[in-house]
XYZ file of C-alpha atoms in Angstrom:
745
model
C 24.353 -17.057 13.376
C 24.379 -13.500 12.065
C 27.689 -11.676 12.525
C 27.429 -7.902 12.791
C 30.111 -5.300 12.191
C 28.798 -2.886 14.790
C 30.664 -0.577 17.138
C 30.295 -0.576 20.912
C 29.349 2.675 22.575
C 31.853 1.793 25.307
C 34.685 2.307 22.877
C 35.150 -1.270 21.704
C 34.876 -1.892 18.004
C 33.681 -5.401 17.163
C 35.569 -6.156 13.962
C 34.147 -8.865 11.778
C 36.741 -11.462 10.779
C 34.519 -14.510 10.325
C 32.596 -15.431 7.169
C 29.612 -17.689 6.745
C 30.642 -20.775 4.804
C 28.111 -21.855 2.214
C 29.126 -25.451 2.618
C 27.956 -25.316 6.257
C 24.550 -23.930 5.390
C 21.558 -26.227 4.975
C 20.676 -27.298 1.462
C 17.899 -25.543 -0.411
C 14.555 -26.119 1.280
C 12.674 -28.989 -0.398
C 9.522 -30.476 1.093
C 8.932 -34.163 0.512
C 6.082 -34.709 -1.945
C 4.426 -37.647 -3.603
C 6.439 -39.081 -6.488
C 4.082 -37.843 -9.207
C 2.916 -34.626 -7.550
C 4.261 -31.443 -9.157
C 5.280 -28.442 -7.072
C 6.875 -25.112 -7.871
C 10.684 -25.004 -7.612
C 13.404 -22.403 -8.123
C 16.274 -23.684 -10.267
C 19.574 -21.785 -9.999
C 21.987 -22.507 -12.830
C 25.698 -21.892 -13.346
C 25.394 -19.254 -16.072
C 23.328 -18.028 -19.020
C 24.222 -20.949 -21.256
C 23.408 -23.418 -18.491
C 20.038 -21.733 -18.010
C 19.197 -22.119 -21.694
C 20.254 -25.754 -21.662
C 18.170 -26.541 -18.589
C 15.145 -24.804 -20.099
C 15.467 -27.049 -23.141
C 15.507 -30.111 -20.914
C 12.278 -29.101 -19.149
C 8.820 -29.159 -20.676
C 8.201 -25.494 -21.501
C 4.581 -25.796 -20.374
C 5.707 -26.020 -16.739
C 8.214 -23.145 -16.824
C 7.191 -19.773 -15.442
C 8.774 -17.289 -17.848
C 10.373 -14.479 -15.838
C 12.782 -12.076 -17.487
C 14.293 -10.682 -14.270
C 15.036 -14.131 -12.824
C 16.389 -15.323 -16.166
C 18.856 -12.427 -16.237
C 20.204 -13.807 -12.969
C 20.429 -17.424 -14.206
C 17.291 -18.606 -12.384
C 13.958 -20.033 -13.440
C 10.800 -21.327 -11.760
C 9.141 -24.560 -12.908
C 6.523 -27.084 -11.818
C 8.422 -30.329 -11.126
C 7.794 -33.738 -9.622
C 10.123 -35.213 -7.005
C 11.594 -37.498 -9.664
C 12.369 -34.539 -11.942
C 13.971 -32.677 -9.045
C 16.290 -35.612 -8.355
C 17.241 -35.821 -12.022
C 18.020 -32.099 -12.298
C 20.005 -32.126 -9.061
C 22.447 -34.481 -10.782
C 22.902 -32.087 -13.704
C 26.288 -30.314 -13.560
C 24.749 -27.121 -14.946
C 22.389 -26.804 -11.953
C 23.858 -25.161 -8.841
C 20.879 -26.032 -6.660
C 17.098 -26.466 -6.605
C 14.709 -25.484 -3.834
C 10.974 -25.301 -3.310
C 9.360 -21.975 -4.181
C 7.682 -21.653 -0.790
C 5.525 -18.787 0.452
C 6.564 -15.745 2.476
C 4.239 -13.482 4.449
C 4.145 -9.896 5.693
C 5.170 -9.233 9.308
C 2.057 -7.218 10.059
C -0.270 -7.324 13.057
C 0.488 -10.079 15.541
C -1.927 -12.953 15.013
C -1.938 -14.763 18.340
C -2.254 -12.057 20.980
C -5.544 -13.280 22.532
C -6.876 -16.668 23.495
C -9.763 -18.381 21.636
C -12.047 -17.744 24.644
C -11.199 -14.048 24.610
C -11.864 -13.903 20.881
C -15.310 -15.492 21.365
C -16.141 -12.995 24.089
C -15.154 -10.063 21.871
C -17.220 -11.478 19.025
C -20.275 -11.908 21.283
C -19.978 -8.315 22.481
C -19.811 -7.045 18.912
C -22.956 -8.947 17.962
C -24.825 -7.387 20.875
C -23.846 -3.868 19.872
C -24.054 -3.971 16.103
C -26.171 -5.103 13.203
C -23.727 -7.863 12.296
C -25.246 -11.092 11.039
C -25.124 -13.763 13.736
C -24.933 -17.530 13.207
C -27.960 -18.841 11.354
C -29.517 -15.416 10.895
C -30.760 -15.175 7.287
C -30.183 -12.017 5.277
C -33.912 -11.519 4.716
C -34.462 -10.876 8.436
C -32.050 -7.941 8.509
C -33.728 -4.574 8.188
C -32.495 -2.063 5.645
C -30.403 0.571 7.402
C -32.014 3.965 6.950
C -30.010 7.143 6.317
C -31.263 10.732 6.231
C -32.946 11.672 2.969
C -31.214 14.978 2.304
C -32.438 17.397 -0.325
C -30.019 18.119 -3.203
C -29.322 21.532 -1.707
C -28.455 19.973 1.658
C -26.164 17.431 -0.020
C -24.292 20.175 -1.827
C -23.958 22.248 1.359
C -22.578 19.259 3.302
C -20.016 18.514 0.602
C -18.905 22.113 0.269
C -18.484 22.448 4.020
C -16.323 19.313 4.073
C -14.285 20.563 1.118
C -13.602 23.898 2.820
C -12.661 22.183 6.087
C -10.047 20.095 4.300
C -8.388 22.903 2.347
C -6.366 24.200 5.291
C -5.017 20.733 6.061
C -4.103 20.140 2.422
C -2.302 23.468 2.058
C 0.170 23.145 4.923
C 3.663 21.905 4.155
C 4.933 21.051 7.648
C 3.851 20.070 11.143
C 4.867 21.632 14.427
C 7.195 19.277 16.382
C 4.531 18.633 19.014
C 1.969 17.707 16.313
C 3.955 14.719 15.066
C 2.688 11.282 16.042
C 4.238 9.849 19.228
C 6.345 7.318 17.315
C 8.097 10.084 15.367
C 8.741 11.952 18.606
C 10.263 8.951 20.378
C 12.783 8.389 17.555
C 13.530 12.162 17.447
C 12.362 12.598 13.853
C 10.024 15.469 14.723
C 12.447 18.263 15.579
C 15.534 17.816 13.436
C 17.978 20.684 13.289
C 17.785 21.892 9.682
C 21.455 22.878 9.798
C 22.298 19.181 10.074
C 20.710 18.576 6.682
C 22.054 19.669 3.339
C 20.345 22.710 1.828
C 19.911 21.010 -1.512
C 19.111 17.562 -0.185
C 19.617 14.622 -2.503
C 16.725 12.208 -2.901
C 17.656 8.724 -1.746
C 15.960 5.943 -3.722
C 13.982 3.704 -1.348
C 12.154 0.611 -2.571
C 9.126 -0.577 -0.613
C 9.165 -4.289 -1.413
C 5.639 -5.015 -0.294
C 1.962 -5.224 -1.301
C 2.133 -2.094 -3.441
C 1.425 1.527 -2.513
C -1.878 3.198 -3.351
C -2.028 6.639 -4.904
C -3.195 8.559 -1.844
C -2.783 12.022 -0.448
C 0.367 12.394 1.620
C 2.567 9.928 -0.283
C 4.521 10.892 -3.388
C 5.775 7.990 -5.475
C 8.728 8.218 -7.845
C 7.559 5.070 -9.631
C 5.605 1.858 -9.166
C 5.996 -1.689 -10.501
C 3.583 -4.595 -10.090
C 5.249 -8.041 -10.073
C 2.116 -9.998 -9.032
C 0.836 -11.660 -12.234
C -2.657 -12.446 -10.949
C -3.280 -8.827 -9.905
C -2.118 -7.025 -13.038
C -5.656 -5.772 -13.685
C -5.770 -3.724 -10.457
C -5.723 0.040 -11.038
C -2.759 1.936 -9.553
C -5.348 3.905 -7.584
C -6.201 0.725 -5.663
C -2.992 -1.277 -6.184
C -2.390 -2.083 -2.520
C -5.303 -4.453 -1.978
C -4.353 -5.199 1.644
C -3.187 -1.706 2.679
C 0.081 -3.048 4.097
C 2.510 -1.379 1.690
C 0.747 1.991 1.844
C 1.149 2.106 5.628
C 4.828 1.173 5.318
C 5.408 3.900 2.716
C 3.810 6.599 4.879
C 6.179 5.904 7.780
C 9.174 6.245 5.454
C 8.141 9.298 3.477
C 4.629 10.512 4.334
C 4.048 14.266 4.153
C 1.720 16.497 6.226
C -1.182 16.333 3.758
C -2.339 13.190 5.548
C -1.321 14.282 9.071
C 1.077 11.315 9.174
C 4.500 12.687 8.352
C 7.191 10.117 7.720
C 10.821 10.264 8.720
C 11.951 11.619 5.343
C 9.249 13.084 3.046
C 12.019 13.931 0.559
C 12.944 10.308 -0.112
C 12.449 9.040 -3.667
C 9.917 6.301 -2.949
C 9.486 3.305 -5.270
C 6.610 0.871 -4.856
C 7.631 -2.688 -5.796
C 4.542 -4.876 -5.455
C 5.511 -8.473 -4.633
C 2.904 -9.406 -1.993
C -0.604 -10.337 -3.116
C -3.928 -9.344 -1.585
C -3.289 -11.790 1.266
C 0.152 -10.257 1.944
C 1.863 -13.399 0.657
C 4.355 -14.180 -2.105
C 6.409 -17.129 -3.318
C 10.067 -16.669 -2.471
C 10.833 -16.477 -6.211
C 8.839 -13.241 -6.445
C 10.731 -11.743 -3.505
C 13.961 -12.639 -5.318
C 12.606 -11.069 -8.506
C 11.823 -7.881 -6.573
C 15.332 -7.720 -5.118
C 16.904 -8.062 -8.557
C 14.542 -5.368 -9.878
C 15.934 -3.101 -7.144
C 19.501 -3.939 -8.192
C 18.723 -3.238 -11.852
C 17.075 0.085 -11.005
C 19.799 1.411 -8.687
C 17.864 1.446 -5.426
C 19.858 2.480 -2.352
C 17.535 1.038 0.319
C 15.117 -1.899 0.280
C 12.471 -2.083 3.012
C 11.331 -5.684 3.558
C 8.457 -5.980 6.036
C 7.865 -9.700 5.567
C 9.501 -12.914 6.678
C 9.652 -16.675 6.944
C 11.159 -19.227 9.293
C 12.367 -21.227 6.305
C 15.878 -20.806 4.928
C 16.254 -20.203 1.194
C 19.636 -20.480 -0.494
C 18.285 -18.662 -3.572
C 17.022 -15.796 -1.420
C 20.384 -15.556 0.330
C 22.096 -15.340 -3.046
C 19.840 -12.457 -4.090
C 20.393 -10.688 -0.766
C 24.166 -11.041 -1.070
C 24.079 -9.761 -4.658
C 22.118 -6.706 -3.494
C 24.489 -6.052 -0.606
C 27.481 -6.302 -2.950
C 25.963 -3.557 -5.124
C 25.877 -1.261 -2.041
C 22.159 -1.612 -1.266
C 21.138 -1.339 2.388
C 18.442 -3.913 3.191
C 16.254 -3.333 6.229
C 13.880 -6.062 7.374
C 11.288 -6.778 10.050
C 12.407 -9.324 12.650
C 8.993 -11.029 12.888
C 6.027 -11.075 15.248
C 6.033 -14.494 16.902
C 8.014 -13.733 20.088
C 10.508 -16.196 18.657
C 13.793 -16.201 16.762
C 14.476 -13.599 14.074
C 13.089 -14.650 10.689
C 14.559 -14.610 7.177
C 15.532 -12.392 5.426
C 16.285 -10.330 8.569
C 18.521 -13.109 9.903
C 20.950 -12.846 6.965
C 24.175 -11.053 7.851
C 23.721 -8.635 4.936
C 20.346 -7.430 6.260
C 19.626 -5.013 9.104
C 17.122 -6.694 11.468
C 14.548 -4.449 13.192
C 12.614 -5.194 16.395
C 9.434 -3.427 17.542
C 9.054 -1.309 20.692
C 5.975 -0.215 22.626
C 4.951 3.141 24.094
C 7.189 2.474 27.120
C 10.236 2.271 24.828
C 10.611 -1.451 25.519
C 10.815 -4.362 23.103
C 7.234 -5.451 22.316
C 6.037 -8.767 23.710
C 5.337 -10.107 20.216
C 8.606 -8.983 18.620
C 11.093 -11.651 17.618
C 14.426 -11.256 19.395
C 17.984 -12.546 19.253
C 21.581 -11.525 18.682
C 20.794 -10.854 15.023
C 18.880 -7.693 15.997
C 20.656 -4.440 15.164
C 18.094 -1.767 15.935
C 14.536 -1.239 17.191
C 11.767 1.241 16.371
C 8.146 1.823 17.434
C 5.793 -0.970 16.394
C 2.626 -0.634 18.498
C -0.321 1.750 18.169
C 1.156 3.390 15.102
C -0.952 5.713 12.971
C -0.103 5.280 9.305
C -1.680 6.079 5.955
C -4.644 3.917 5.049
C -6.974 3.551 2.103
C -8.366 6.621 0.324
C -6.460 9.309 2.240
C -7.433 8.023 5.666
C -5.352 6.697 8.536
C -5.075 3.221 10.011
C -3.809 2.265 13.465
C -1.568 -0.770 13.153
C 1.260 -2.704 14.814
C 4.050 -5.198 14.166
C 7.721 -5.312 13.282
C 6.468 -4.571 9.762
C 5.698 -1.035 10.838
C 8.911 -0.708 12.893
C 11.232 -1.392 9.936
C 10.197 1.644 7.806
C 11.195 4.029 10.620
C 14.752 2.780 10.098
C 14.474 2.902 6.292
C 13.326 6.521 6.473
C 16.211 7.422 8.790
C 18.709 5.674 6.500
C 17.434 7.639 3.504
C 17.833 10.898 5.439
C 21.419 10.102 6.450
C 22.395 8.912 2.981
C 21.108 12.136 1.438
C 23.941 14.029 3.147
C 26.504 12.182 1.052
C 25.283 9.628 -1.531
C 28.899 8.457 -1.961
C 28.876 6.868 1.499
C 28.595 3.067 1.633
C 25.683 0.958 2.845
C 27.853 -0.268 5.729
C 28.613 3.309 6.822
C 24.904 4.144 7.053
C 24.140 0.836 8.736
C 26.754 1.196 11.454
C 25.942 4.861 12.034
C 22.292 3.959 12.641
C 23.189 1.159 15.056
C 25.850 3.154 16.913
C 23.601 6.167 17.525
C 20.711 4.299 19.198
C 19.375 4.950 22.682
C 19.426 2.169 25.308
C 16.382 -0.090 25.759
C 15.681 -1.207 29.314
C 14.537 -4.749 28.512
C 17.055 -5.644 25.802
C 20.807 -5.901 25.339
C 20.444 -7.014 21.711
C 19.893 -3.573 20.220
C 19.002 0.044 20.904
C 16.183 2.374 19.903
C 16.496 4.437 16.711
C 17.493 8.074 17.323
C 17.353 10.039 14.070
C 18.528 13.389 15.378
C 21.498 11.975 17.305
C 22.628 10.079 14.198
C 22.619 13.386 12.321
C 24.450 15.169 15.153
C 27.365 12.707 15.208
C 27.438 12.217 11.431
C 30.553 14.321 10.807
C 32.501 12.847 13.732
C 31.482 9.350 12.679
C 32.618 10.053 9.121
C 36.023 11.251 10.375
C 36.463 7.975 12.279
C 35.390 5.854 9.301
C 38.207 4.071 7.510
C 36.178 3.256 4.415
C 35.193 -0.184 5.684
C 34.934 0.143 9.448
C 34.907 2.523 12.372
C 38.257 3.326 14.004
C 38.869 5.187 17.256
C 35.240 4.876 18.434
C 36.288 6.155 21.852
C 36.439 9.631 20.308
C 32.707 9.567 19.540
C 30.004 10.753 21.962
C 27.824 8.083 23.558
C 24.024 8.247 23.335
C 23.063 7.472 26.926
C 19.840 9.507 26.982
C 16.794 7.534 28.136
C 14.011 7.378 25.525
C 10.834 9.347 26.138
C 7.771 7.251 26.950
C 4.157 7.715 25.834
C 2.066 5.363 28.003
C -0.888 7.761 27.759
C -1.337 6.593 24.170
C -2.389 3.172 25.492
C -5.540 4.674 27.016
C -6.364 6.902 24.052
C -9.389 5.586 22.128
C -8.104 7.058 18.875
C -5.269 4.509 18.965
C -7.475 1.419 18.848
C -5.739 -1.104 16.610
C -7.451 -1.507 13.271
C -9.333 1.789 13.488
C -9.550 3.797 10.280
C -10.050 7.546 10.487
C -10.406 10.378 8.033
C -8.303 13.483 8.790
C -10.463 16.482 9.561
C -13.385 14.482 10.965
C -13.249 16.327 14.279
C -13.961 19.651 12.621
C -16.918 18.188 10.770
C -18.290 16.488 13.874
C -18.141 19.787 15.759
C -20.120 21.400 12.948
C -22.831 18.813 13.451
C -22.313 17.395 9.980
C -21.429 13.882 11.037
C -22.938 12.379 14.151
C -20.427 9.522 14.262
C -17.395 11.350 12.902
C -15.189 9.569 10.369
C -13.913 6.713 12.483
C -14.559 3.142 11.427
C -12.998 -0.274 11.571
C -10.309 -1.499 9.227
C -12.792 -4.216 8.196
C -15.069 -1.490 6.819
C -12.285 -0.033 4.699
C -11.285 -3.549 3.662
C -14.790 -3.988 2.258
C -14.592 -0.663 0.405
C -11.206 -1.549 -1.099
C -12.397 -4.998 -2.206
C -15.433 -3.397 -3.824
C -13.178 -1.019 -5.724
C -11.590 -3.902 -7.647
C -14.831 -5.914 -7.959
C -15.790 -4.627 -11.461
C -12.529 -6.045 -12.845
C -13.248 -9.476 -11.342
C -16.995 -9.935 -11.899
C -18.242 -11.603 -15.089
C -21.269 -9.284 -15.067
C -19.144 -6.128 -14.885
C -15.680 -6.828 -16.284
C -14.492 -5.165 -19.474
C -14.842 -1.609 -20.782
C -16.242 -2.810 -24.100
C -18.840 -5.101 -22.546
C -19.814 -3.068 -19.479
C -18.825 0.582 -20.058
C -21.128 1.744 -17.242
C -18.655 0.353 -14.683
C -15.465 1.578 -16.357
C -15.906 5.219 -17.307
C -17.179 4.487 -20.812
C -19.552 6.889 -22.560
C -21.203 4.672 -25.179
C -22.505 1.129 -25.434
C -23.126 0.642 -29.105
C -25.709 3.289 -29.939
C -26.576 3.973 -26.304
C -25.033 6.836 -24.391
C -23.622 6.070 -20.943
C -23.441 9.003 -18.525
C -20.582 7.705 -16.403
C -21.120 10.431 -13.770
C -24.746 9.386 -13.335
C -23.594 5.750 -13.127
C -21.303 6.692 -10.257
C -24.122 8.476 -8.423
C -26.559 5.589 -8.933
C -24.181 3.055 -7.376
C -23.577 5.328 -4.359
C -27.353 5.521 -3.890
C -27.575 1.724 -4.080
C -24.773 1.553 -1.510
C -26.790 3.721 0.885
C -29.536 1.093 0.536
C -27.015 -1.539 1.679
C -26.206 -2.805 -1.805
C -29.816 -3.326 -2.905
C -31.528 -1.682 -5.885
C -34.961 -3.114 -5.029
C -36.375 0.174 -3.691
C -35.625 2.124 -6.890
C -38.403 2.282 -9.464
C -36.876 4.150 -12.380
C -34.003 6.246 -13.764
C -35.486 9.543 -12.607
C -33.859 8.996 -9.209
C -30.538 10.179 -10.713
C -30.151 13.231 -12.925
C -28.636 12.191 -16.250
C -29.350 8.463 -15.958
C -31.205 6.950 -18.918
C -33.477 3.902 -18.973
C -30.963 1.682 -20.735
C -28.205 2.225 -18.167
C -30.640 2.119 -15.258
C -31.975 -1.274 -16.329
C -28.577 -2.988 -16.445
C -27.177 -1.505 -13.249
C -30.446 -2.090 -11.368
C -30.362 -5.716 -12.505
C -26.896 -6.291 -11.000
C -28.086 -5.352 -7.493
C -31.723 -6.471 -7.374
C -30.995 -9.993 -6.046
C -30.806 -9.874 -2.242
C -28.176 -12.621 -2.237
C -25.884 -11.407 -5.016
C -23.781 -8.519 -6.254
C -23.332 -8.871 -10.001
C -22.473 -12.518 -10.661
C -21.087 -13.188 -7.172
C -22.956 -14.089 -4.002
C -22.534 -11.793 -1.040
C -21.577 -14.814 1.030
C -18.680 -15.710 -1.284
C -17.483 -12.101 -1.379
C -17.243 -11.751 2.384
C -16.007 -15.283 3.027
C -13.058 -14.473 0.790
C -12.387 -11.302 2.771
C -12.782 -13.000 6.134
C -15.406 -10.499 7.324
C -19.102 -10.784 8.148
C -21.979 -10.395 5.708
C -23.603 -7.331 7.277
C -25.642 -4.371 6.098
C -22.697 -2.090 6.800
C -20.242 -4.205 4.831
C -22.630 -4.469 1.875
C -22.927 -0.706 1.917
C -19.155 -0.250 2.051
C -18.435 -2.866 -0.604
C -20.966 -1.338 -3.000
C -19.489 2.107 -2.456
C -16.159 0.632 -3.481
C -17.709 -0.314 -6.835
C -18.719 3.331 -7.240
C -15.115 4.363 -6.540
C -13.988 2.079 -9.352
C -16.254 3.933 -11.772
C -14.951 7.264 -10.525
C -11.332 6.218 -11.001
C -11.911 4.679 -14.416
C -13.404 7.921 -15.715
C -9.832 9.194 -15.853
C -8.150 5.963 -16.931
C -10.422 4.939 -19.800
C -11.469 6.804 -22.920
C -9.219 9.701 -21.947
C -7.030 11.722 -24.289
C -3.763 13.591 -24.111
C -4.855 17.167 -24.686
C -1.778 18.363 -26.526
C -1.900 15.855 -29.407
C -5.443 14.529 -28.961
C -4.119 10.972 -28.609
C -6.220 8.400 -26.804
C -4.488 6.896 -23.763
C -5.016 3.145 -24.023
C -3.946 -0.007 -22.190
C -1.988 -1.488 -25.107
C -0.491 0.561 -27.879
C -1.979 -0.891 -31.048
C -1.060 1.770 -33.603
C 0.751 5.064 -33.944
C -2.394 7.126 -33.341
C -2.869 5.806 -29.796
C -0.876 6.430 -26.660
C -0.008 3.577 -24.298
C -0.502 4.082 -20.574
C -4.118 4.046 -19.341
C -3.025 2.503 -16.041
C 0.332 4.270 -15.830
C 0.135 7.251 -13.452
C 3.180 8.903 -15.013
C 1.393 9.174 -18.393
C -0.417 12.541 -18.296
C -0.037 12.506 -14.523
C -2.759 15.044 -13.784
C -5.430 12.442 -14.609
C -4.511 10.477 -11.527
C -4.105 13.528 -9.323
C -7.682 14.496 -10.146
C -8.925 10.925 -9.689
C -7.106 10.560 -6.363
C -8.729 13.692 -4.936
C -12.171 12.778 -6.308
C -11.966 9.336 -4.700
C -10.961 10.744 -1.316
C -13.884 13.177 -1.413
C -16.178 10.298 -2.355
C -15.085 8.341 0.734
C -16.033 11.423 2.755
C -19.510 11.170 1.227
C -19.662 7.547 2.370
C -18.746 8.576 5.895
C -21.351 11.358 5.853
C -24.014 9.076 4.341
C -24.704 11.350 1.371
C -24.732 10.160 -2.233
C -21.931 10.970 -4.649
C -22.318 13.003 -7.824
C -20.495 15.376 -10.193
C -19.191 17.504 -7.304
C -16.410 15.012 -6.501
C -15.095 15.420 -10.042
C -15.362 19.186 -9.735
C -13.315 19.224 -6.530
C -10.710 17.045 -8.223
C -10.534 19.369 -11.229
C -10.252 22.330 -8.867
C -6.629 21.439 -8.158
C -4.357 23.844 -10.044
C -2.240 22.601 -12.921
C 1.264 22.309 -11.462
C 4.544 22.843 -13.279
C 5.245 19.118 -12.994
C 2.053 18.395 -14.946
C 3.590 18.802 -18.370
C 0.437 17.595 -20.105
C -3.265 17.949 -19.479
C -6.025 15.542 -20.470
C -9.462 15.643 -22.015
C -12.419 13.369 -21.335
C -15.225 12.929 -23.902
C -18.612 14.371 -22.890
C -17.360 15.360 -19.441
C -19.043 18.794 -19.506
C -22.222 17.428 -21.094
C -22.595 14.641 -18.546
C -21.714 16.907 -15.613
C -24.398 19.381 -16.714
C -26.951 16.579 -16.939
C -26.030 15.277 -13.501
C -26.049 18.772 -11.976
C -29.601 19.436 -13.200
C -30.929 18.743 -9.671
C -29.002 21.818 -8.486
C -30.218 23.971 -11.357
C -27.138 24.560 -13.508
C -23.379 24.440 -13.130
C -21.813 27.550 -11.676
C -19.510 29.565 -13.915
C -16.366 28.347 -12.171
C -17.574 24.740 -12.355
C -18.402 25.098 -16.035
C -14.932 26.468 -16.739
C -13.253 23.561 -14.967
C -15.289 20.940 -16.801
C -14.831 22.779 -20.097
C -11.047 22.711 -19.664
C -11.131 18.934 -19.318
C -13.932 18.358 -21.829
C -13.752 17.078 -25.358
C-alpha cells in the first residue's frame, strides 16, 4: 500500500504517520531456474569493502562491470541457482534478486480483439500495396514517382524551405493554438506575472529510450546507458521514438508546433530503454543513480513492471532522500498501479481522455496522486515531425513539466512541497475519487498561499487555501478529427505545401513508415557490408577510400534515388545519373542494392521481421531513405575539424593532435545543428518524392552562427563536392558558395 502525504481540498490534511517496514516487504524477486542454468542477478552488498570481497568470490567473466552501480555497492552477475543460494548465505550480501526486464508504458497493447485486428489488416491489404501472405516480392510492381527535372526539384525544395521559415522563426504560440491537452491542463495561457522574470532552469531527467536531436527540443545533455546501442548517433539515438515524444511534452518549443509545459526546463536525456523500449531493472537503477550524481531535480519515468524489486526500491528511496521528485506512469493494463509508480516516494500518474475522464486502459488505485491527458496526444516524432500517441507514458511528462515550472519559482523548495502543491491544485475528475486532473495555472495562482501554509514538511491550515472546484474543459471533437489518428506521423507545414499543389498526399504517414526510416538510419552501423568509416567511407561521410575519392554528397543523393526505386539499384546503368558520383563509388553502392531480396548483407525479410512491419515497396523506400539520412548525418560527425585549431574531431582521442567527440553534440555544437536541419529537410524530400542532394546541406549551413556556438567546424572537400553535385543546376549561387566556403577545408 502506498501512503500519500496529500492535503484534502475540504480542509482536512492527511498527515502521514505510518512507515513501510522493509521486513514486511516480499524478498527480492527470484524466478526458479534449472540448477545449472545461469541468469542475470543484482547483488546488493553491505558496503564498498563487501562489494570488493564479493567480486573476488565470483568468476570475473560473469560480472557486468558497471561503475555507477559499483559506487552504490551493487553489481550484476550471471549466476546459477546454486551460486545464488551460496551468496545469499554470505554476511556481506544484503540481498540478491533477478535482473528482470522493465518496459515502457506506451500505447495500450490490448485495446482490440483478434477478430477486429484481422479485419483491420484485411482492409489495409485491400487499400494498399502491402505484401499479402504468400505473395512473392517479384510480383510487386515498382512504385513510380514523377521524374522531375533538376530545375523542378530545386524549385520544390526552395518552396518548402520558404514555407517553413515562418514556423521556425516564431518563439511562441497563441493560447488557442496550443494542442488540446495543453489547454485542458491550463498550460496554454499562464499569467506571466506568476512566473519569475529571470526564471531558473529546473533540471529534468527523461529516463527513457533517449531523445533525438530534433527541432523543437533543446537538450542540456545526453547520456546513453544501453551498452548494445553505443554505436547509434545522437541524431538518431531514440530508436523507438518513445523518449523524444516524452521530452516534447515536458519542454517542447514552438519550432515543432508542439509546445511543452515548460520550454525553459533544463532537459537531460538518460537513455536506459533499448530499441524495444525495454531494460533490465539494473539499468533503471543505474539511471536513477546517474540522476542523483548529476543533481537532477525531477526524474520522469514512463515505464513500469508488475514485479517488485527491492534493489529498485532502494534506488528510489535514495533519490527521494536527495530531494529528487520522481514522477511515473501508472501503467496501461486497466489494472493495479505498477512499479515504480506504486512506491510511496514516487508520484503516480493516470491518463485521461478528451472528456476529462480516466482512460479505460489506465491503471487505477489509491496509489494515484494525479492525472493528465493520455489519449490522442500530438508529440514530437522522428526528424522534426509529429506523432499521435497515447498511454500513461505520455500523461506523466505533463506533470513533470508542471513540476519543473513550479520549482523554478524557488529552487530551495523541497520535492514534497512541489508534489503536494501539484496534487492539491488539481481539478475534479467525474469518474475517479483517486486523484484529480493537473491544473498548471491554478497551481501557480495558489503558490504563494500554499507556501505560507507550508511548515517545511507538511501543509498546515489548509482550510485557508482556495479550492479548485472548476470542471475541466472537454474536447470530444478531437475524437472525430482525422489528424488525431493514433500512430499517424505528420510534418509541420504540410498543409501549406499541399495547398500549393506541391504534395498530392501532404506529409501525413503512419508511424510504421517513420519506424522504417529510423531503422534505416542506423543500418549502416549494423550491416557487415556497410559498417566502419575506414572500410566503407561512402556510407559514413568519408572522402577517400585509399586512392579513390568519395563524394559523400553524391553518395547521399544516389541512395535517395535508389530509395525512390523502392530500395533497388537495378534500373541504374551508370554513375552519370548523379552529378559528382564516380565509377568506383557507383559500383560498390549499386552492388549493395542490386539483389531484390537483400539490402547490403541483410535480407529484407529479416529487416522487417525484426521491426514487426510488412515487407512492402513503401517500407523498402522508407528504410533505404533512412540509410541516406545516415550518410547525411555522418558528414558532420566524421572527418570533421574544429575550425579554430584545425583539430580533427574523432571518436577516441588517440593523441594530442586530435580532439575527442565525434558523436558528442556539445563538441563544436554547430555541426549537429546543421546536420539536424539537413536531415529534417531530407525527410521533406522523402515526403515530396524528390531526390536529395547538396541543397539539404546548404539549407543547414544557412542557419546563422549563434552566440552559443563558440566554435565553428570545417569539412574536407565540402565546397568541391558540393560544386560537383550542383553541376546539374549549372553552378552554385554566390550565397551558396560563401556558405560552403565557410565550412570548407
